[in-house]
CSV table of C-alpha atoms and ligand atoms in Angstrom, one decimal:
chain,number,residue,atom,x,y,z
A,183,UNK,CA,90.7,88.3,-77.8
A,184,UNK,CA,93.1,86.2,-79.8
A,185,UNK,CA,96.8,87.1,-80.4
A,186,UNK,CA,96.2,88.3,-84.0
A,187,UNK,CA,93.9,91.0,-85.3
A,188,UNK,CA,92.5,90.5,-88.8
A,189,UNK,CA,92.3,93.6,-90.9
A,190,UNK,CA,91.3,94.5,-94.5
A,191,UNK,CA,94.2,96.6,-95.7
A,192,UNK,CA,94.2,98.9,-98.7
A,193,UNK,CA,97.6,98.2,-100.3
A,194,UNK,CA,97.2,100.2,-103.4
A,195,UNK,CA,94.5,101.9,-105.6
A,196,UNK,CA,91.4,99.6,-105.7
A,197,UNK,CA,93.2,96.8,-103.9
A,198,UNK,CA,92.5,95.2,-100.5
A,199,UNK,CA,94.4,92.5,-98.8
A,200,UNK,CA,93.6,90.7,-95.6
A,201,UNK,CA,96.5,90.9,-93.1
A,202,UNK,CA,97.0,90.0,-89.5
A,203,UNK,CA,98.6,92.2,-86.9
A,204,UNK,CA,99.7,91.2,-83.5
A,205,UNK,CA,97.5,92.6,-80.8
A,206,UNK,CA,99.4,95.7,-79.7
A,207,UNK,CA,100.5,96.2,-76.1
A,208,UNK,CA,98.5,99.2,-75.0
A,209,UNK,CA,99.8,101.9,-72.7
A,210,UNK,CA,98.1,102.9,-69.5
A,211,UNK,CA,96.4,105.9,-71.4
A,212,UNK,CA,95.3,103.8,-74.4
A,213,UNK,CA,92.7,101.2,-75.3
A,214,UNK,CA,91.5,98.7,-77.8
A,215,UNK,CA,88.1,98.9,-79.4
A,216,UNK,CA,86.3,95.8,-80.6
A,217,UNK,CA,85.0,97.2,-83.9
A,218,UNK,CA,81.3,96.3,-84.4
A,219,UNK,CA,80.4,98.5,-87.3
A,220,UNK,CA,82.5,100.6,-89.7
A,221,UNK,CA,80.3,102.6,-92.0
A,222,UNK,CA,81.2,103.4,-95.6
A,223,UNK,CA,80.6,106.6,-97.4
A,224,UNK,CA,81.4,108.4,-100.7
A,225,UNK,CA,84.7,109.5,-99.3
A,226,UNK,CA,85.8,105.8,-99.1
A,227,UNK,CA,85.0,105.4,-102.8
A,228,UNK,CA,87.2,108.3,-103.7
A,229,UNK,CA,90.1,107.3,-101.4
A,230,UNK,CA,89.9,103.6,-102.5
A,231,UNK,CA,90.2,104.6,-106.2
A,232,UNK,CA,92.8,107.4,-105.6
A,233,UNK,CA,94.6,106.8,-102.3
A,234,UNK,CA,95.6,110.0,-100.6
A,235,UNK,CA,98.0,108.5,-98.1
A,236,UNK,CA,100.8,106.2,-99.4
A,237,UNK,CA,101.5,102.8,-97.8
A,238,UNK,CA,99.1,100.3,-96.3
A,239,UNK,CA,95.9,101.8,-94.9
A,240,UNK,CA,93.2,100.2,-92.9
A,241,UNK,CA,90.2,102.2,-94.1
A,242,UNK,CA,87.0,102.7,-92.2
A,243,UNK,CA,86.4,106.2,-90.6
A,244,UNK,CA,82.8,105.9,-89.3
A,245,UNK,CA,83.4,103.5,-86.4
A,246,UNK,CA,81.3,102.1,-83.6
A,247,UNK,CA,82.4,99.4,-81.1
A,248,UNK,CA,83.0,98.3,-77.6
A,249,UNK,CA,85.9,99.2,-75.3
A,250,UNK,CA,87.5,95.7,-75.1
A,251,UNK,CA,90.6,96.5,-73.1
A,252,UNK,CA,91.8,99.8,-71.7
A,253,UNK,CA,94.4,101.3,-69.4
A,254,UNK,CA,93.3,102.8,-66.1
A,255,UNK,CA,94.4,106.3,-67.1
A,256,UNK,CA,92.4,106.0,-70.4
A,257,UNK,CA,89.2,105.0,-68.6
A,258,UNK,CA,89.6,107.8,-66.0
A,259,UNK,CA,90.2,110.5,-68.6
A,260,UNK,CA,87.4,109.3,-71.0
A,261,UNK,CA,84.9,108.6,-68.2
A,262,UNK,CA,84.3,105.1,-69.6
A,263,UNK,CA,84.5,101.4,-68.4
A,264,UNK,CA,85.4,98.3,-70.4
A,265,UNK,CA,82.3,97.1,-72.2
A,266,UNK,CA,81.0,100.6,-73.0
A,267,UNK,CA,79.8,101.0,-76.6
A,268,UNK,CA,81.2,104.2,-78.3
A,269,UNK,CA,81.1,106.1,-81.5
A,270,UNK,CA,84.6,107.0,-82.4
A,271,UNK,CA,85.2,110.3,-84.4
A,272,UNK,CA,87.7,109.9,-87.1
A,273,UNK,CA,89.6,113.0,-85.9
A,274,UNK,CA,92.6,112.4,-83.6
A,275,UNK,CA,93.4,115.9,-82.4
A,276,UNK,CA,96.3,117.2,-80.4
A,277,UNK,CA,94.1,118.8,-77.7
A,278,UNK,CA,96.7,121.6,-77.3
A,279,UNK,CA,96.3,124.0,-80.2
A,280,UNK,CA,94.0,126.9,-80.5
A,281,UNK,CA,91.5,125.0,-82.6
A,282,UNK,CA,91.3,122.2,-80.0
A,283,UNK,CA,90.8,124.7,-77.2
A,284,UNK,CA,88.0,126.2,-79.1
A,285,UNK,CA,86.4,122.8,-79.4
A,286,UNK,CA,86.9,122.9,-83.2
A,287,UNK,CA,89.3,119.9,-83.1
A,288,UNK,CA,88.2,118.8,-86.6
A,289,UNK,CA,90.4,121.7,-87.8
A,290,UNK,CA,93.5,120.6,-85.8
A,291,UNK,CA,96.7,120.2,-87.8
A,292,UNK,CA,97.4,116.9,-86.0
A,293,UNK,CA,94.5,115.3,-87.8
A,294,UNK,CA,94.8,117.2,-91.1
A,295,UNK,CA,95.9,114.5,-93.6
A,296,UNK,CA,96.0,117.1,-96.4
A,297,UNK,CA,98.7,119.3,-94.9
A,298,UNK,CA,100.4,117.0,-92.4
A,299,UNK,CA,102.0,113.8,-93.5
A,300,UNK,CA,102.1,112.5,-90.0
A,301,UNK,CA,98.5,113.2,-89.3
A,302,UNK,CA,96.4,110.7,-87.4
A,303,UNK,CA,92.9,110.2,-88.6
A,304,UNK,CA,91.0,106.9,-88.5
A,305,UNK,CA,90.7,105.4,-92.0
A,306,UNK,CA,93.4,107.6,-93.4
A,307,UNK,CA,96.5,106.9,-91.4
A,308,UNK,CA,99.2,104.4,-92.6
A,309,UNK,CA,99.1,101.1,-90.8
A,310,UNK,CA,103.0,101.3,-90.7
A,311,UNK,CA,102.6,103.8,-87.8
A,312,UNK,CA,103.0,102.5,-84.2
A,313,UNK,CA,100.0,100.5,-83.0
A,314,UNK,CA,99.0,99.8,-86.7
A,315,UNK,CA,95.3,99.6,-86.1
A,316,UNK,CA,94.2,103.0,-87.3
A,317,UNK,CA,91.0,102.1,-89.2
A,318,UNK,CA,87.7,100.4,-88.7
A,319,UNK,CA,88.0,97.7,-91.3
A,320,UNK,CA,89.6,95.4,-88.7
A,321,UNK,CA,88.5,93.3,-85.7
A,322,UNK,CA,90.1,95.8,-83.3
A,323,UNK,CA,91.2,99.5,-83.5
A,324,UNK,CA,93.7,101.3,-81.3
A,325,UNK,CA,92.5,104.2,-79.3
A,326,UNK,CA,95.1,106.7,-78.0
A,327,UNK,CA,94.5,109.1,-75.0
A,328,UNK,CA,93.3,111.8,-77.4
A,329,UNK,CA,90.7,109.7,-79.3
A,330,UNK,CA,87.3,111.5,-79.4
A,331,UNK,CA,84.6,109.2,-78.2
A,332,UNK,CA,80.9,109.4,-77.7
A,333,UNK,CA,79.0,106.9,-75.5
A,334,UNK,CA,76.2,105.3,-77.6
A,335,UNK,CA,72.9,105.8,-75.7
A,336,UNK,CA,71.1,102.7,-74.3
A,337,UNK,CA,68.8,101.0,-76.8
A,338,UNK,CA,70.7,102.2,-79.9
A,339,UNK,CA,72.2,99.2,-81.7
A,340,UNK,CA,75.7,99.3,-83.1
A,341,UNK,CA,74.4,99.3,-86.7
A,342,UNK,CA,72.0,102.2,-86.0
A,343,UNK,CA,74.9,104.1,-84.2
A,344,UNK,CA,76.8,103.6,-87.4
A,345,UNK,CA,74.6,106.3,-88.9
A,346,UNK,CA,76.0,108.8,-86.4
A,347,UNK,CA,78.4,110.2,-89.0
A,348,UNK,CA,75.9,111.1,-91.8
A,349,UNK,CA,73.4,112.2,-89.1
A,350,UNK,CA,76.0,114.5,-87.4
A,351,UNK,CA,76.9,115.9,-90.8
A,352,UNK,CA,73.2,116.6,-91.4
A,353,UNK,CA,73.0,118.5,-88.2
A,354,UNK,CA,76.3,120.4,-88.7
A,355,UNK,CA,75.7,121.4,-92.4
A,356,UNK,CA,72.0,122.1,-92.4
A,357,UNK,CA,71.5,123.6,-88.9
A,358,UNK,CA,74.9,125.0,-87.8
A,359,UNK,CA,76.3,126.0,-91.2
A,360,UNK,CA,73.0,126.6,-93.2
A,361,UNK,CA,71.1,128.1,-90.3
A,362,UNK,CA,68.0,125.9,-91.0
A,363,UNK,CA,65.4,126.3,-88.2
A,364,UNK,CA,61.8,127.0,-87.6
A,365,UNK,CA,59.8,127.7,-90.8
A,366,UNK,CA,62.9,127.5,-93.1
A,367,UNK,CA,62.5,126.4,-96.7
A,368,UNK,CA,65.1,124.0,-97.9
A,369,UNK,CA,66.2,122.3,-101.1
A,370,UNK,CA,68.3,119.2,-100.5
A,371,UNK,CA,70.0,117.9,-103.7
A,372,UNK,CA,70.8,114.1,-103.7
A,373,UNK,CA,68.8,111.4,-101.7
A,374,UNK,CA,71.8,109.3,-100.6
A,375,UNK,CA,72.5,108.7,-96.9
A,376,UNK,CA,73.8,112.3,-96.6
A,377,UNK,CA,70.8,113.9,-98.2
A,378,UNK,CA,68.4,111.7,-96.2
A,379,UNK,CA,70.2,112.6,-93.0
A,380,UNK,CA,69.9,116.3,-93.9
A,381,UNK,CA,66.2,115.8,-94.4
A,382,UNK,CA,65.7,114.4,-90.9
A,383,UNK,CA,67.8,117.3,-89.4
A,384,UNK,CA,65.8,119.9,-91.2
A,385,UNK,CA,62.4,118.3,-90.3
A,386,UNK,CA,63.4,118.0,-86.6
A,387,UNK,CA,64.6,121.6,-86.6
A,388,UNK,CA,61.2,122.8,-87.8
A,389,UNK,CA,61.7,123.5,-91.5
A,390,UNK,CA,58.3,124.3,-93.1
A,391,UNK,CA,59.3,123.1,-96.6
A,392,UNK,CA,61.7,120.4,-97.6
A,393,UNK,CA,62.3,119.6,-101.2
A,394,UNK,CA,64.6,116.7,-102.2
A,395,UNK,CA,66.0,116.0,-105.7
A,396,UNK,CA,67.3,112.8,-107.2
A,397,UNK,CA,67.5,111.0,-110.5
A,398,UNK,CA,65.1,108.4,-112.0
A,399,UNK,CA,67.1,105.5,-110.5
A,400,UNK,CA,66.7,107.2,-107.1
A,401,UNK,CA,62.9,106.5,-107.1
A,402,UNK,CA,63.0,104.3,-104.0
A,403,UNK,CA,65.3,106.8,-102.2
A,404,UNK,CA,63.0,109.7,-103.0
A,405,UNK,CA,60.1,107.6,-101.5
A,406,UNK,CA,62.2,107.2,-98.4
A,407,UNK,CA,62.9,110.9,-98.3
A,408,UNK,CA,59.2,111.5,-98.1
A,409,UNK,CA,58.9,109.0,-95.2
A,410,UNK,CA,61.7,110.9,-93.4
A,411,UNK,CA,60.0,114.3,-93.8
A,412,UNK,CA,60.4,115.7,-97.4
A,413,UNK,CA,57.3,117.6,-98.5
A,414,UNK,CA,58.2,117.4,-102.2
A,415,UNK,CA,60.6,115.3,-104.3
A,416,UNK,CA,61.8,116.0,-107.8
A,417,UNK,CA,63.3,113.7,-110.4
A,418,UNK,CA,65.7,116.0,-112.2
A,419,UNK,CA,65.8,113.8,-115.2
A,420,UNK,CA,62.1,114.0,-116.0
A,421,UNK,CA,61.2,117.4,-114.5
A,422,UNK,CA,62.8,120.8,-114.7
A,423,UNK,CA,63.9,121.2,-111.1
A,424,UNK,CA,64.1,125.0,-111.1
A,425,UNK,CA,60.6,125.3,-112.5
A,426,UNK,CA,59.3,122.9,-109.8
A,427,UNK,CA,61.0,124.7,-106.9
A,428,UNK,CA,59.7,128.1,-108.1
A,429,UNK,CA,56.2,126.6,-108.6
A,430,UNK,CA,56.2,125.0,-105.1
A,431,UNK,CA,57.5,128.3,-103.4
A,432,UNK,CA,55.2,130.6,-105.3
A,433,UNK,CA,58.1,132.0,-107.2
A,434,UNK,CA,60.1,133.0,-104.1
A,435,UNK,CA,62.8,130.3,-104.1
A,436,UNK,CA,64.2,128.7,-100.9
A,437,UNK,CA,66.2,129.9,-97.9
A,438,UNK,CA,68.8,127.2,-98.0
A,439,UNK,CA,70.2,124.8,-100.6
A,440,UNK,CA,72.3,121.8,-99.5
A,441,UNK,CA,74.3,119.9,-102.1
A,442,UNK,CA,74.5,116.2,-101.2
A,443,UNK,CA,75.1,115.0,-104.8
A,444,UNK,CA,78.0,112.9,-106.0
A,445,UNK,CA,79.6,113.2,-109.4
A,446,UNK,CA,76.9,115.6,-110.7
A,447,UNK,CA,79.4,118.2,-111.9
A,448,UNK,CA,78.5,121.9,-111.8
A,449,UNK,CA,74.7,121.4,-112.2
A,450,UNK,CA,73.8,121.3,-108.4
A,451,UNK,CA,75.6,124.5,-107.7
A,452,UNK,CA,74.0,126.3,-110.7
A,453,UNK,CA,70.6,125.0,-109.7
A,454,UNK,CA,71.2,126.0,-106.1
A,455,UNK,CA,72.1,129.6,-107.0
A,456,UNK,CA,69.0,130.0,-109.1
A,457,UNK,CA,66.7,128.2,-106.6
A,458,UNK,CA,67.7,130.4,-103.7
A,459,UNK,CA,65.4,133.3,-102.7
A,460,UNK,CA,65.9,136.8,-104.2
A,461,UNK,CA,68.3,138.0,-101.4
A,462,UNK,CA,70.3,136.5,-98.6
A,463,UNK,CA,70.0,132.7,-99.1
A,464,UNK,CA,72.6,130.2,-98.1
A,465,UNK,CA,74.3,127.6,-100.3
A,466,UNK,CA,76.2,124.7,-98.8
A,467,UNK,CA,78.7,123.2,-101.2
A,468,UNK,CA,81.0,120.2,-101.3
A,469,UNK,CA,84.3,120.7,-103.1
A,470,UNK,CA,84.2,117.9,-105.6
A,471,UNK,CA,85.4,120.0,-108.6
A,472,UNK,CA,89.0,121.2,-109.0
A,473,UNK,CA,87.7,124.2,-111.0
A,474,UNK,CA,84.4,125.7,-112.1
A,475,UNK,CA,84.4,127.2,-115.6
A,476,UNK,CA,82.0,130.2,-116.1
A,477,UNK,CA,81.0,130.3,-112.4
A,478,UNK,CA,78.2,132.9,-112.1
A,479,UNK,CA,79.9,135.0,-109.5
A,480,UNK,CA,77.9,138.1,-110.4
A,481,UNK,CA,74.6,136.3,-109.8
A,482,UNK,CA,75.9,135.0,-106.5
A,483,UNK,CA,76.9,138.4,-105.1
A,484,UNK,CA,73.9,140.2,-106.5
A,485,UNK,CA,71.6,137.8,-104.6
A,486,UNK,CA,73.7,138.2,-101.5
A,487,UNK,CA,74.2,134.5,-101.2
A,488,UNK,CA,76.4,133.1,-98.4
A,489,UNK,CA,78.4,130.1,-99.5
A,490,UNK,CA,79.4,127.6,-96.8
A,491,UNK,CA,81.7,124.5,-97.3
A,492,UNK,CA,80.8,121.2,-95.8
A,493,UNK,CA,83.6,120.3,-93.4
A,494,UNK,CA,82.8,117.3,-91.2
A,495,UNK,CA,81.1,117.6,-87.8
A,496,UNK,CA,81.6,119.0,-84.3
A,497,UNK,CA,81.3,117.3,-81.0
A,498,UNK,CA,77.9,118.8,-80.4
A,499,UNK,CA,76.6,117.6,-83.7
A,500,UNK,CA,77.7,114.0,-82.9
A,501,UNK,CA,76.0,114.2,-79.5
A,502,UNK,CA,72.8,115.5,-81.1
A,503,UNK,CA,73.0,112.8,-83.8
A,504,UNK,CA,73.2,110.0,-81.3
A,505,UNK,CA,70.2,111.6,-79.4
A,506,UNK,CA,68.3,111.7,-82.7
A,507,UNK,CA,69.0,108.1,-83.3
A,508,UNK,CA,68.0,107.1,-79.8
A,509,UNK,CA,64.7,109.0,-80.1
A,510,UNK,CA,63.3,106.6,-82.7
A,511,UNK,CA,61.3,109.5,-84.1
A,512,UNK,CA,62.3,108.8,-87.7
A,513,UNK,CA,62.6,105.4,-89.4
A,514,UNK,CA,66.4,105.9,-89.9
A,515,UNK,CA,66.9,102.1,-89.7
A,516,UNK,CA,65.6,102.1,-93.3
A,517,UNK,CA,68.9,103.6,-94.4
A,518,UNK,CA,70.7,100.4,-93.3
A,519,UNK,CA,70.6,98.4,-96.5
A,520,UNK,CA,73.8,96.4,-96.7
A,521,UNK,CA,76.3,94.7,-94.4
A,522,UNK,CA,79.6,92.9,-95.3
A,523,UNK,CA,82.3,91.1,-93.3
A,524,UNK,CA,86.0,91.8,-93.6
A,525,UNK,CA,86.5,89.4,-96.4
A,526,UNK,CA,84.2,91.5,-98.6
A,527,UNK,CA,85.5,95.0,-98.0
A,528,UNK,CA,86.4,95.4,-101.7
A,529,UNK,CA,82.8,94.4,-102.6
A,530,UNK,CA,81.4,96.7,-99.9
A,531,UNK,CA,83.2,99.8,-101.4
A,532,UNK,CA,82.2,98.8,-104.9
A,533,UNK,CA,78.6,98.4,-103.8
A,534,UNK,CA,78.4,102.0,-102.3
A,535,UNK,CA,80.1,103.2,-105.5
A,536,UNK,CA,77.2,101.8,-107.5
A,537,UNK,CA,79.3,99.3,-109.4
A,538,UNK,CA,77.2,96.3,-108.5
A,539,UNK,CA,73.9,97.8,-109.6
A,540,UNK,CA,72.4,97.4,-106.2
A,541,UNK,CA,70.5,100.3,-104.5
A,542,UNK,CA,72.7,100.6,-101.4
A,543,UNK,CA,72.0,103.6,-99.2
A,544,UNK,CA,74.2,102.9,-96.2
A,545,UNK,CA,76.7,100.1,-96.3
A,546,UNK,CA,78.3,98.8,-93.1
A,547,UNK,CA,81.4,96.6,-92.6
A,548,UNK,CA,80.8,94.3,-89.7
A,549,UNK,CA,84.2,93.0,-88.7
A,550,UNK,CA,82.9,90.5,-86.0
A,551,UNK,CA,80.8,88.5,-88.5
B,2078,ZN,ZN1,82.4,109.3,-94.3
B,2079,ZN,ZN1,94.9,120.6,-81.9
């Protein structure tokens, strides 16, 4: 470890600067993580274009690395030794509040950047705060006593472990929120890393029918969706998706619809409501739109639809995600399409945003390369 830590810092909207920070003195209950992989997702694209937290921010909230240096109390509390490879959740919870005691620390106010200006969350927290290294787009990241860590199973590479976040979201949203299980029928909209991870979660859980939608430029991704367990894929630009879903299900519709699209407006929600079965289906949504004109509320209530919001992942979902990755049962390594070093963080975000014209599914920043 040198004396300086190189970091790619977001200094304004759409602007990244390389900066060096002194290696912080860590307390007995803290540690430094040597960042091996920081995954990028659609949230990074939004936060890069429209920063939510003022000041310099080291982005990178899907982080995997090795415990490089740690205090004795930290290792004792976390049950780790130096050299262990861990997946770091981006939540940094208080561990005192009601949510934390329930194990639902993702809802803790101490990590809620929307409502708490002093919140700690990897990839969101200002680098002006003590210890500075609060994001994965850096050679090292600071881990306080309350960081939430998962030991990466033997045989899982750092890059593969970088898929723990989309995979854990897949398990959380499809299985825990959507209730997908044995013989469920599912429509997954969007074949990006999130939709593909949901496909794997649904297949593993025993879904009897998995339909994945995409656009014409998603052809390769839709093929990958098939390789990961989709029974049918639909190009929404050349086919009528509702007609296809009804034809495939013999007019019944599906039990669960998962929206994993980006920038598709109201269309996925409208299709979801129509594609769900006559009564009692579940629709998982992501709140991209500030408002929804002419929302078909009557249809929603008449069909008895349960609407769930996607809200990150729980501890158990992360553990199951890592076990899934370790099993090697699905060719998830095919999601790993692009890797960049710290000098190319701006390009990495623009690549996942689709600005470079490349078909990037999962983009990793690899700070040690
Ligand atoms: Zn993410
Ligand atoms: Zn808490």
